[in-house]
Coordinates of C-alpha atoms in Angstrom, one line a residue:
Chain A
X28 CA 63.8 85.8 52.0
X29 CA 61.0 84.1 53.0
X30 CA 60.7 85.2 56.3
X31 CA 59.7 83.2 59.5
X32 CA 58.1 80.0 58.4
X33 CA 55.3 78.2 61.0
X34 CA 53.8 75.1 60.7
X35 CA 51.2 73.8 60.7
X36 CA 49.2 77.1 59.8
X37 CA 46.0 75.6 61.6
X38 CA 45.9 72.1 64.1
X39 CA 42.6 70.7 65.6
X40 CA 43.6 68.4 67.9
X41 CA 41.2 66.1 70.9
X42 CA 41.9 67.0 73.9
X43 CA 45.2 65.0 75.8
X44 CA 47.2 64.4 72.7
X45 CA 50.9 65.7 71.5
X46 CA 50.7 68.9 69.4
X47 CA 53.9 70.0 68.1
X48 CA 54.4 73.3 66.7
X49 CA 57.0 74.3 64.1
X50 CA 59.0 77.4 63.0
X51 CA 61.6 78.3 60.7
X52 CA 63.5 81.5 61.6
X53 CA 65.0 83.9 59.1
X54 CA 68.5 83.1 57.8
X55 CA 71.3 84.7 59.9
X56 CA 69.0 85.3 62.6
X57 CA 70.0 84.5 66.4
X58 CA 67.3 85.2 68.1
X59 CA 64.0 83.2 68.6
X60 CA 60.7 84.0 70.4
X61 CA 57.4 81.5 71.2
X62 CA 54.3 83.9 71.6
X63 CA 50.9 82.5 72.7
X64 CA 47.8 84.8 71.3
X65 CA 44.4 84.6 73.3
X66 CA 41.0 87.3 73.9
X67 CA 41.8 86.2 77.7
X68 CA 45.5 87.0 78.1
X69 CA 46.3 89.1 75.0
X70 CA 50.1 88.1 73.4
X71 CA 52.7 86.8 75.8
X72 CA 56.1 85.1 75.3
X73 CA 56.5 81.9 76.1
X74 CA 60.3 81.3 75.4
X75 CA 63.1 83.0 74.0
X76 CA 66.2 81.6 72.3
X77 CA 69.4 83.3 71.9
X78 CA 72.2 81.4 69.7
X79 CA 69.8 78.2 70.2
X80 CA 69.9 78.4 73.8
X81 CA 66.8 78.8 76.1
X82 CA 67.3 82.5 77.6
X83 CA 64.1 82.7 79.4
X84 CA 61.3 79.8 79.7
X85 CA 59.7 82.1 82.7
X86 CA 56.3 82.6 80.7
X87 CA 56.0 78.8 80.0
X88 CA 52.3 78.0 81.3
X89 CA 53.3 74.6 83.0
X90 CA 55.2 71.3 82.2
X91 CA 53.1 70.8 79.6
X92 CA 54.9 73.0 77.5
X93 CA 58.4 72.3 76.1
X94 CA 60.2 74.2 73.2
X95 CA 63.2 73.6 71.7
X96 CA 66.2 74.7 69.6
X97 CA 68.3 72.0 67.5
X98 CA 69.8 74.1 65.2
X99 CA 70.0 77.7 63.9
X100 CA 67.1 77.1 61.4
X101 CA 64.4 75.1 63.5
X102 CA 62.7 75.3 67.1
X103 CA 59.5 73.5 68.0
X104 CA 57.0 74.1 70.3
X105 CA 55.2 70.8 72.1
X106 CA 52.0 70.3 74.2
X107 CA 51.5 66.9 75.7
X108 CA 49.0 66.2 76.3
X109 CA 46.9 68.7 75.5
X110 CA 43.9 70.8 76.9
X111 CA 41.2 72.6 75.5
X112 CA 42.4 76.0 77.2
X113 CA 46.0 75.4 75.2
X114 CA 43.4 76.7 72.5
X115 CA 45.0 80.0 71.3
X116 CA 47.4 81.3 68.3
X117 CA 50.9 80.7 68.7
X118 CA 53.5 82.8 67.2
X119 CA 57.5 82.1 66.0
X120 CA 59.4 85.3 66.0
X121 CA 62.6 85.4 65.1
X122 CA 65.7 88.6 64.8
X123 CA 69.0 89.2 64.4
X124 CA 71.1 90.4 67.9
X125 CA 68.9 93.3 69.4
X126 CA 67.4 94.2 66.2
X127 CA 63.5 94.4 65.0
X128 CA 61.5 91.0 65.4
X129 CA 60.1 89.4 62.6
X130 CA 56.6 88.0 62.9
X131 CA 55.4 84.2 61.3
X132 CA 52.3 83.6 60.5
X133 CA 51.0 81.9 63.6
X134 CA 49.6 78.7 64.0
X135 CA 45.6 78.7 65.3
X136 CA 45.1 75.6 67.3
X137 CA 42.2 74.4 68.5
X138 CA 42.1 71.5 71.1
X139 CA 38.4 69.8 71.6
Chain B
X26 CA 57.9 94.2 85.9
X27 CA 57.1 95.8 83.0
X28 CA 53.5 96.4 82.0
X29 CA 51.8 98.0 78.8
X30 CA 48.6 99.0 78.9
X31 CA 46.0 100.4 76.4
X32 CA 43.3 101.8 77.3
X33 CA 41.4 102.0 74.1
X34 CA 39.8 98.5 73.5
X35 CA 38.2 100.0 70.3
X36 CA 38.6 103.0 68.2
X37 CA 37.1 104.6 64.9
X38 CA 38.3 107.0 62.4
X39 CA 36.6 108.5 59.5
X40 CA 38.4 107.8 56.1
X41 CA 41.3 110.4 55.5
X42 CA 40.9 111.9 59.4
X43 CA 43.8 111.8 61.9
X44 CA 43.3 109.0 64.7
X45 CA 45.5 108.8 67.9
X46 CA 45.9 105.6 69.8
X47 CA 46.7 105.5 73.7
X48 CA 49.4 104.0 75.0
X49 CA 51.3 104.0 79.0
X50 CA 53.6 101.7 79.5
X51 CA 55.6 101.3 83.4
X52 CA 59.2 100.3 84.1
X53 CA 61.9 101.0 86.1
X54 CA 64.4 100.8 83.2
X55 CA 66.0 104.4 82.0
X56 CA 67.0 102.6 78.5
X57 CA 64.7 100.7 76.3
X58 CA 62.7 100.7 72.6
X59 CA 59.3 100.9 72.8
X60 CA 57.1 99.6 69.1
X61 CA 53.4 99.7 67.4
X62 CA 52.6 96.9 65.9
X63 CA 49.8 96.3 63.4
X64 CA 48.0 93.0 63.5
X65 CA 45.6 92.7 60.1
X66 CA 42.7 89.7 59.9
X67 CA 45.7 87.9 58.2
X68 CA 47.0 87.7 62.0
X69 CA 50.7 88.6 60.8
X70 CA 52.4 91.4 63.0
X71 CA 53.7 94.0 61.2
X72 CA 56.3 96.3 62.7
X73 CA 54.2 99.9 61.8
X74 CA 57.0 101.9 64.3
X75 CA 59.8 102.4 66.8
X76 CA 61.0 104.1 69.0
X77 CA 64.2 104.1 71.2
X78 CA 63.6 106.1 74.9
X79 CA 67.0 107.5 74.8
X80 CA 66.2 110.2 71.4
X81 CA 64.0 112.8 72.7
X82 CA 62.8 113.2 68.7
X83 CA 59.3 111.6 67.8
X84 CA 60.0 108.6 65.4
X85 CA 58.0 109.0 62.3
X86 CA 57.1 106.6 59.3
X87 CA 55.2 108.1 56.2
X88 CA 51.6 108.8 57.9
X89 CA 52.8 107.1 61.0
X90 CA 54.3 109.5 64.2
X91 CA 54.6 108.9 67.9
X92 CA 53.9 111.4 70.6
X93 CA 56.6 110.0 72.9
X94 CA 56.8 111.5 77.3
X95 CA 59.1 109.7 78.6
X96 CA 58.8 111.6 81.9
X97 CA 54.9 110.2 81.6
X98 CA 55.6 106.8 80.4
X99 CA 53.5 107.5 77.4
X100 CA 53.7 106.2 74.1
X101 CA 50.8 107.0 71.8
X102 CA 50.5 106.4 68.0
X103 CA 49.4 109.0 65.6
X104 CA 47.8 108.0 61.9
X105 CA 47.5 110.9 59.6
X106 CA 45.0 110.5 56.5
X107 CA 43.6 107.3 57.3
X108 CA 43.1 104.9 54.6
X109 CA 40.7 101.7 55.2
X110 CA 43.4 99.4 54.6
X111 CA 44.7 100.9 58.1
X112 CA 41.5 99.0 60.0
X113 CA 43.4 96.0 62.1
X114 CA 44.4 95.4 66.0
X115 CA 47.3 97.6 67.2
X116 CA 49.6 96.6 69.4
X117 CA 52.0 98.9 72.0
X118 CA 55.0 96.9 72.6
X119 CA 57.9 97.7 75.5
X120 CA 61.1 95.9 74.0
X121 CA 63.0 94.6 77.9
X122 CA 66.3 92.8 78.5
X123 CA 66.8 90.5 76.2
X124 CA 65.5 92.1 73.5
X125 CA 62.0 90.5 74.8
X126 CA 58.8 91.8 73.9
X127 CA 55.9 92.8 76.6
X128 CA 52.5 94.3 74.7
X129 CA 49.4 95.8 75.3
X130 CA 46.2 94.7 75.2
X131 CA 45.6 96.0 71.7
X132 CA 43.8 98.4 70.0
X133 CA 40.9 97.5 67.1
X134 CA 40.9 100.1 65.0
X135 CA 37.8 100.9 62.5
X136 CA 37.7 103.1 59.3
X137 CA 34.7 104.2 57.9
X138 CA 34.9 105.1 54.2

């Protein structure tokens, strides 16, 4: 397996456009986690997905920020527009029921 | 709410010594898993260890143990013969309803050789 899948790996982007942010979960997995990566505020979740369904959208930073779910085997992650302090890595995780997460590779963007 | 915290922004081991990394965590919750995670400078999160609160046993993984208190809400990570390839950020994670994740603020981890 290939595991979780993230694209793009890197995104520089001018400050008040659309970013969108992709992941691929791992095959048979229901569960699907955004993570946001900065010095300032360390790892936090963003969203969770359960069965493609938004669980819990509480760590959301504003309405900036929507995710979302089509299928089993895609979810993106959307800033618009964008700000400089949206700068951060952002993280796909992705597991099966209750079971260990599984990591991406993040995606490093950089808004200007 | 659950927090994690880790007091140890940095630490430093001597190739082949034994390092121990801090972790406290706080809930309310009597049933929940509680995970180190090793973050590399490739930035991928690798699952190093876990451990569920309800088995009084310390989990262990090759040179990787956990001194686990429940009663002290403490969750520390012990490396046995460090190797250099063990120098990277680590991460104390409380696993919450939901199967959610809440970490720590890290841990950078240095091996001299």
């Amino acid at each position: 397996d290939a595991g979780v899948i993230q694209s793009p790996r890197h995104e520089v982007t001018e400050m008040g456009q659309e970013v969108t942010l992709r992941c691929k979960p791992i095959s048979g997995h229901n569960s699907l986690f955004w993570y946001r990566q900065t010095m300032m505020r360390g790892l936090e979740l963003l969203i969770y997905f359960n069965n493609n369904v938004p669980i819990d959208d509480s760590g959301m930073p504003e309405d900036r920020f929507s995710a979302k779910m089509p299928n089993a085997s895609f979810s993106t992650l959307k800033i618009q527009p964008s700000e400089p302090r949206d700068s951060a890595v952002y993280f796909c995780a992705s597991s099966f029921s209750l079971n260990e997460q599984f990591f991406g590779p993040g995606t490093r963007l950089t808004v200007l | 709410a659950q927090t994690v915290t880790q007091s140890q922004p940095e630490m430093s081991v001597q190739e082949a010594e034994t390092v121990t990394l801090s972790c406290t965590y706080d809930t309310s919750e009597s049933d929940y898993y509680l995970f180190w995670y090793k973050q590399p400078p490739s930035r991928q999160m690798i699952l190093v260890i876990r451990q569920e609160a309800y088995k009084q046993q310390n989990a262990t993984e090759n040179r990787f143990s956990v001194n686990f208190q429940k009663a002290a809400k403490s969750f520390s990570l012990k490396i046995s013969d460090s190797q250099l390839g063990d120098a990277a950020m680590y991460f104390c994670a409380y696993r919450r309803t939901g199967n959610m994740l809440t970490f720590g603020g890290g841990t950078r981890l240095m091996v001299k050789p």
